[in-house]
Each structure stands twice: as structure tokens, then as C-alpha cells.
């Protein structure tokens, strides 16, 4: 078993919904410095361009001894007309991957459904209310779209992974299993998003072992999460109220999960994620120190 550990821009408040709109998001160079100082082997790309482009990005990564672990690719798989306009993003991401230093593991294009306003407004609800999900025709379109995207990445030499995500049409455990039926794509298990979707991370790791080719690891403050779900709060509340918390401060049995990771022989990237919204009254090094502590948590457990 060989695991490489990466961090992600969202752990510092930098992701699609904050970059360019929230003045408290750290710039890409500062974030790379934080990740390198903490001792991670890799970093997720974030939105193309945030960490740099072309030779500039390659040099920034090489100078800090970092590799790319992957890049997040949200797409409207069940909407053919919308998806057609998104396909060029695949080549943009692959061009970035092609130009960056090789790492201990290849980078994973991390596919996710783009979601909808309705699903974003009702996180965690599809586990019990299947009417929130796609109908049979929608799932058929989803499968066709997903397999088109998977084929395009494979043609460029990259094996993708699919990420279940809160606020999308693949959130609940039964929705994940539907995707596993519709495609042969590998799967990203995200401990935090799986908990929101009604799943048990350790049990699902064992159940889906043959399909898992990427890991996102979070801890979750269950009291905060349950409060948000009881209020039918939107996805933004999960990030803003920091239901995803520092390792060891939440309620996921991370020790049990990491033991199971070893038992199933997982061999790939483990990406530490602690999705948060930045706070104006919080120094930028506060999230950075949390990421140092998260890596120390993993190292103390032999990873």
C-alpha cells in the first residue's frame, strides 16, 4: 500500500464560489506556501488559473516540491445542451496536468455533478426524499453525459474519478450506487459529504473498495451539521458555519476509517479537505495551522 497525502485550496476558503468574489480568500502563491510549509506532497488544482498557468504554475509547484493531486470538474451531466458547452474545460485541465511536474501518483480529474439550486438549498434531504433526484430519463442522460466526459479524459491519458457532493444529484448513498451502475468510472470517497448523504464512511469504503481510486478526508461536527439539516439550511451554511472541522474535533471515526483504508490496500492520493468560508476577522494563518494539524494527525497514524 502506498498513499500520497495532498491538501486542497478549499481548506483555506478558496474554491469556485469564493475565488474572485470574497476578498478574504488567500492568493494562489500564498496558499501554495502554506501547503508546502505544512509538509504535504501535493495540492488539488482548484479552479483552473487560481494557482497559476503554464510554466508559471509548473515552476511554482516544483519550487515547493508539490505535485498536483487532481482538479475538480463540476459538469451538468444530465443536461446535454449545457454539457456540450462545458467540454472544452476538459482540455484546459488536461493541458495544465500535462505541463506540471510528475508526482508520486498521477493527478485525478475529479468529476462531480454541477447540482441545481433546488439541491443546493436542501443538502442531505435526498437520502430520505427520492423525489429530489433525477427521474429515469434524467439518469439515462446523466449516464450518457458522464461516459462522454470519462472517454474524453481517457483519450488525453488521464483516468478520472467521480466525486459525490452535497447539493448535487449524486449525494445520497443510493445516488452514488446509481452512478456506479451507469459507468465504470472510479470513485472518490469523501468522508464528510458521505456523512451528509446518509452514509457511513468506513462501511462504504469496504462496500465500494473495487471502485475507489481517490480519497477526500474530512471530519464533521455532527451537532452543527444536524442543526443545519434540521433547519433545511442551504449548502452555504455548512461551509459558513464550519460543519467540516479539524481532524479529531468532529464526530467521524477517522481512526476506524484510516484503519480500514489500510486493510483494503488503498493505493492513491488522500486529499485532506476542510471546506470553509473565509472570515474577515480571522488571520489567514489560522486555516493554515489547522492544515498543519490535520497532516500531523495523519502522520501520527503512520500515513
XYZ file of C-alpha atoms in Angstrom:
303
model
C 0.000 0.000 0.000
C 1.273 3.434 -0.921
C -0.618 6.609 -0.063
C 0.362 10.163 -1.004
C -1.157 12.996 1.013
C -2.339 16.243 -0.525
C -4.210 19.314 0.642
C -6.850 21.340 -1.193
C -7.492 25.066 -1.729
C -10.981 24.722 -0.224
C -9.317 24.046 3.149
C -8.253 27.699 3.103
C -11.569 29.014 1.789
C -10.539 29.069 -1.878
C -12.925 27.354 -4.255
C -15.346 28.032 -7.105
C -17.846 30.038 -5.076
C -15.309 32.295 -3.310
C -12.404 32.947 -5.689
C -12.875 36.328 -7.312
C -15.798 37.265 -5.063
C -14.519 37.035 -1.474
C -11.685 39.457 -0.640
C -10.579 37.265 2.265
C -9.511 34.364 0.042
C -5.708 33.994 0.028
C -3.961 34.409 -3.309
C -2.660 31.280 -5.033
C 1.020 31.829 -4.210
C 0.319 32.371 -0.507
C -1.785 29.223 -0.433
C 0.946 27.172 -2.106
C 3.399 28.431 0.515
C 1.047 27.346 3.296
C 0.663 23.852 1.819
C 4.388 23.391 1.252
C 5.273 24.658 4.738
C 2.842 22.171 6.274
C 4.643 19.308 4.529
C 2.065 17.993 2.079
C 3.196 16.124 -1.030
C 0.534 17.537 -3.296
C -2.231 20.044 -3.832
C -5.535 19.948 -5.660
C -5.719 22.390 -8.541
C -8.818 24.359 -7.615
C -10.355 26.357 -10.477
C -8.018 26.428 -13.483
C -5.844 29.529 -13.238
C -6.099 30.151 -9.490
C -2.691 28.657 -8.662
C -1.175 29.884 -11.926
C -0.988 28.651 -15.501
C 1.547 27.117 -17.867
C 5.233 27.371 -16.995
C 4.414 29.689 -14.092
C 2.342 27.013 -12.339
C 4.889 24.310 -13.098
C 7.694 26.400 -11.594
C 5.642 27.299 -8.527
C 4.914 23.641 -7.814
C 8.469 22.464 -8.497
C 9.975 25.153 -6.249
C 7.823 23.921 -3.375
C 8.150 20.188 -4.013
C 4.434 19.849 -4.697
C 2.573 17.757 -7.266
C -0.975 18.077 -8.481
C -3.286 15.507 -6.910
C -6.263 16.362 -9.081
C -8.674 19.004 -10.222
C -12.369 19.457 -9.545
C -14.610 19.263 -12.623
C -18.296 20.085 -11.957
C -20.414 19.381 -15.047
C -24.085 19.211 -15.972
C -24.055 15.542 -16.953
C -27.849 15.248 -17.208
C -28.231 18.351 -19.401
C -26.784 17.577 -22.875
C -27.014 21.130 -24.219
C -25.251 22.602 -21.188
C -22.659 19.815 -21.119
C -21.750 20.445 -24.746
C -20.627 23.928 -23.809
C -18.529 22.644 -20.916
C -16.428 20.072 -22.760
C -13.605 22.499 -23.584
C -12.829 22.680 -19.853
C -11.593 19.098 -20.092
C -8.805 20.061 -22.456
C -7.901 23.119 -20.377
C -7.452 20.937 -17.317
C -5.519 18.267 -19.192
C -3.221 20.944 -20.621
C -2.469 22.027 -17.047
C -1.817 18.440 -15.960
C 0.478 17.895 -18.961
C 2.617 20.903 -18.028
C 3.124 20.224 -14.319
C 5.745 18.112 -12.529
C 5.151 14.398 -12.114
C 4.211 13.386 -8.584
C 4.093 10.202 -6.536
C 0.654 9.469 -8.037
C -0.968 10.690 -11.251
C -3.434 13.579 -10.921
C -7.107 12.632 -10.957
C -9.658 14.683 -12.878
C -12.296 14.756 -10.149
C -15.711 14.780 -11.793
C -18.836 15.952 -9.973
C -22.368 16.802 -10.915
C -22.948 20.540 -11.194
C -26.022 20.337 -8.962
C -29.044 22.588 -9.047
C -30.475 25.458 -6.977
C -33.035 23.029 -5.555
C -30.423 20.543 -4.395
C -28.099 23.238 -3.045
C -30.998 24.572 -0.990
C -31.740 21.159 0.555
C -28.494 19.347 1.428
C -28.828 15.882 2.865
C -32.514 15.527 2.058
C -32.318 13.113 -0.907
C -31.339 10.241 1.381
C -34.972 10.191 2.523
C -36.789 12.022 -0.287
C -36.051 10.447 -3.666
C -38.357 12.888 -5.424
C -35.498 15.400 -5.218
C -33.400 13.265 -7.534
C -33.427 12.648 -11.273
C -36.156 10.610 -12.930
C -35.344 7.606 -15.133
C -34.874 9.751 -18.230
C -32.643 12.118 -16.292
C -30.463 9.265 -15.076
C -30.160 7.951 -18.628
C -28.962 11.367 -19.793
C -26.633 11.539 -16.800
C -25.021 8.213 -17.672
C -24.545 9.181 -21.305
C -23.016 12.522 -20.374
C -20.735 11.066 -17.724
C -19.384 8.400 -20.048
C -18.684 11.019 -22.751
C -16.619 13.018 -20.270
C -14.807 9.935 -18.965
C -13.907 8.899 -22.513
C -12.582 12.388 -23.281
C -10.274 12.375 -20.264
C -9.061 8.867 -21.043
C -8.286 9.935 -24.596
C -5.976 12.581 -23.102
C -4.264 9.967 -20.930
C -5.885 10.675 -17.559
C -8.034 8.294 -15.547
C -10.813 10.275 -13.859
C -12.671 9.746 -10.633
C -16.231 10.668 -9.698
C -16.919 12.694 -6.559
C -20.293 12.522 -4.805
C -21.023 16.011 -3.498
C -23.562 17.676 -1.239
C -26.032 19.854 -3.135
C -25.817 17.809 -6.347
C -27.727 14.956 -7.935
C -25.162 12.496 -6.552
C -25.252 12.981 -2.814
C -27.195 10.162 -1.135
C -25.749 6.642 -0.936
C -28.402 5.332 -3.329
C -27.440 8.021 -5.864
C -23.791 7.012 -5.629
C -24.760 3.408 -6.298
C -26.764 4.527 -9.325
C -23.657 6.187 -10.779
C -21.616 3.050 -10.130
C -24.179 1.148 -12.208
C -24.176 3.657 -15.070
C -20.415 3.906 -15.604
C -17.139 2.118 -14.989
C -15.535 5.343 -13.716
C -13.582 5.159 -10.479
C -14.991 6.797 -7.388
C -13.836 9.390 -4.862
C -14.990 8.630 -1.336
C -15.393 11.852 0.631
C -15.943 11.154 4.327
C -17.746 14.437 5.019
C -20.041 14.546 2.010
C -20.867 10.868 2.523
C -21.995 11.575 6.067
C -24.237 14.389 4.806
C -25.677 11.959 2.277
C -26.617 9.459 4.975
C -23.703 7.041 4.590
C -21.130 5.523 6.915
C -17.648 6.261 5.524
C -15.977 3.094 6.794
C -18.749 0.757 5.665
C -18.973 2.393 2.238
C -15.192 2.182 1.861
C -15.474 -1.569 2.333
C -18.555 -1.912 0.125
C -17.107 0.057 -2.794
C -13.433 -0.895 -2.449
C -13.084 -2.148 -6.010
C -14.224 1.183 -7.414
C -12.492 3.698 -5.142
C -9.471 5.369 -6.739
C -9.342 8.636 -4.779
C -9.998 9.767 -1.193
C -11.118 13.098 0.262
C -10.949 13.076 4.047
C -12.847 15.470 6.312
C -14.025 15.478 9.890
C -17.550 16.700 10.672
C -19.057 18.431 13.683
C -22.280 16.450 13.783
C -24.087 18.885 16.091
C -23.585 21.765 13.649
C -24.462 19.588 10.655
C -27.612 18.179 12.249
C -28.721 21.680 13.194
C -28.328 22.860 9.599
C -30.145 19.830 8.192
C -32.978 20.217 10.712
C -33.356 23.821 9.606
C -33.263 22.721 5.939
C -30.407 25.178 5.592
C -28.585 25.571 2.265
C -25.145 24.201 1.419
C -23.589 27.593 2.130
C -24.459 27.160 5.820
C -22.315 24.015 6.007
C -19.307 25.958 4.763
C -20.090 29.175 6.619
C -20.774 27.552 9.983
C -17.815 25.216 9.519
C -19.518 21.890 9.974
C -16.391 20.471 8.327
C -13.827 20.790 11.086
C -10.240 19.986 12.026
C -9.357 16.304 12.341
C -10.118 14.925 15.775
C -12.513 17.741 16.653
C -15.530 16.186 14.948
C -17.561 13.022 15.095
C -16.299 10.863 12.238
C -14.386 7.826 13.439
C -11.274 8.754 11.488
C -9.154 6.162 13.281
C -11.554 3.416 12.227
C -11.732 4.791 8.704
C -7.952 5.040 8.310
C -7.527 1.518 9.660
C -9.979 0.314 7.007
C -8.052 2.247 4.339
C -5.021 0.162 5.232
C -6.987 -3.078 5.376
C -8.417 -2.682 1.864
C -4.982 -1.836 0.458
C -5.885 1.558 -0.939
C -3.131 2.925 -3.183
C -3.560 6.526 -4.289
C -3.967 10.135 -3.218
C -5.526 11.012 0.115
C -6.628 14.626 -0.106
C -7.198 16.493 3.151
C -10.188 18.812 2.842
C -11.741 21.095 5.418
C -14.087 23.198 3.277
C -14.678 26.596 4.877
C -15.715 30.106 4.004
C -13.020 32.664 4.899
C -13.737 35.059 7.760
C -12.807 38.730 7.635
C -11.869 38.754 11.329
C -9.653 35.661 11.131
C -5.925 35.831 10.265
C -5.015 33.860 7.135
C -2.672 31.622 9.090
C -5.498 30.192 11.221
C -6.723 27.827 8.476
C -3.076 27.147 7.621
C -2.343 25.989 11.170
C -5.414 23.723 11.039
C -3.981 22.080 7.925
C -0.647 21.547 9.647
C -2.528 19.855 12.486
C -4.514 17.699 10.040
C -1.335 16.393 8.433
C 0.215 15.767 11.849
C -2.909 13.759 12.754
C -2.353 11.512 9.729
C 1.387 11.168 10.251
C 0.809 10.133 13.857
C -1.224 7.248 12.463
C 1.530 6.013 10.196
C 0.498 7.647 6.943
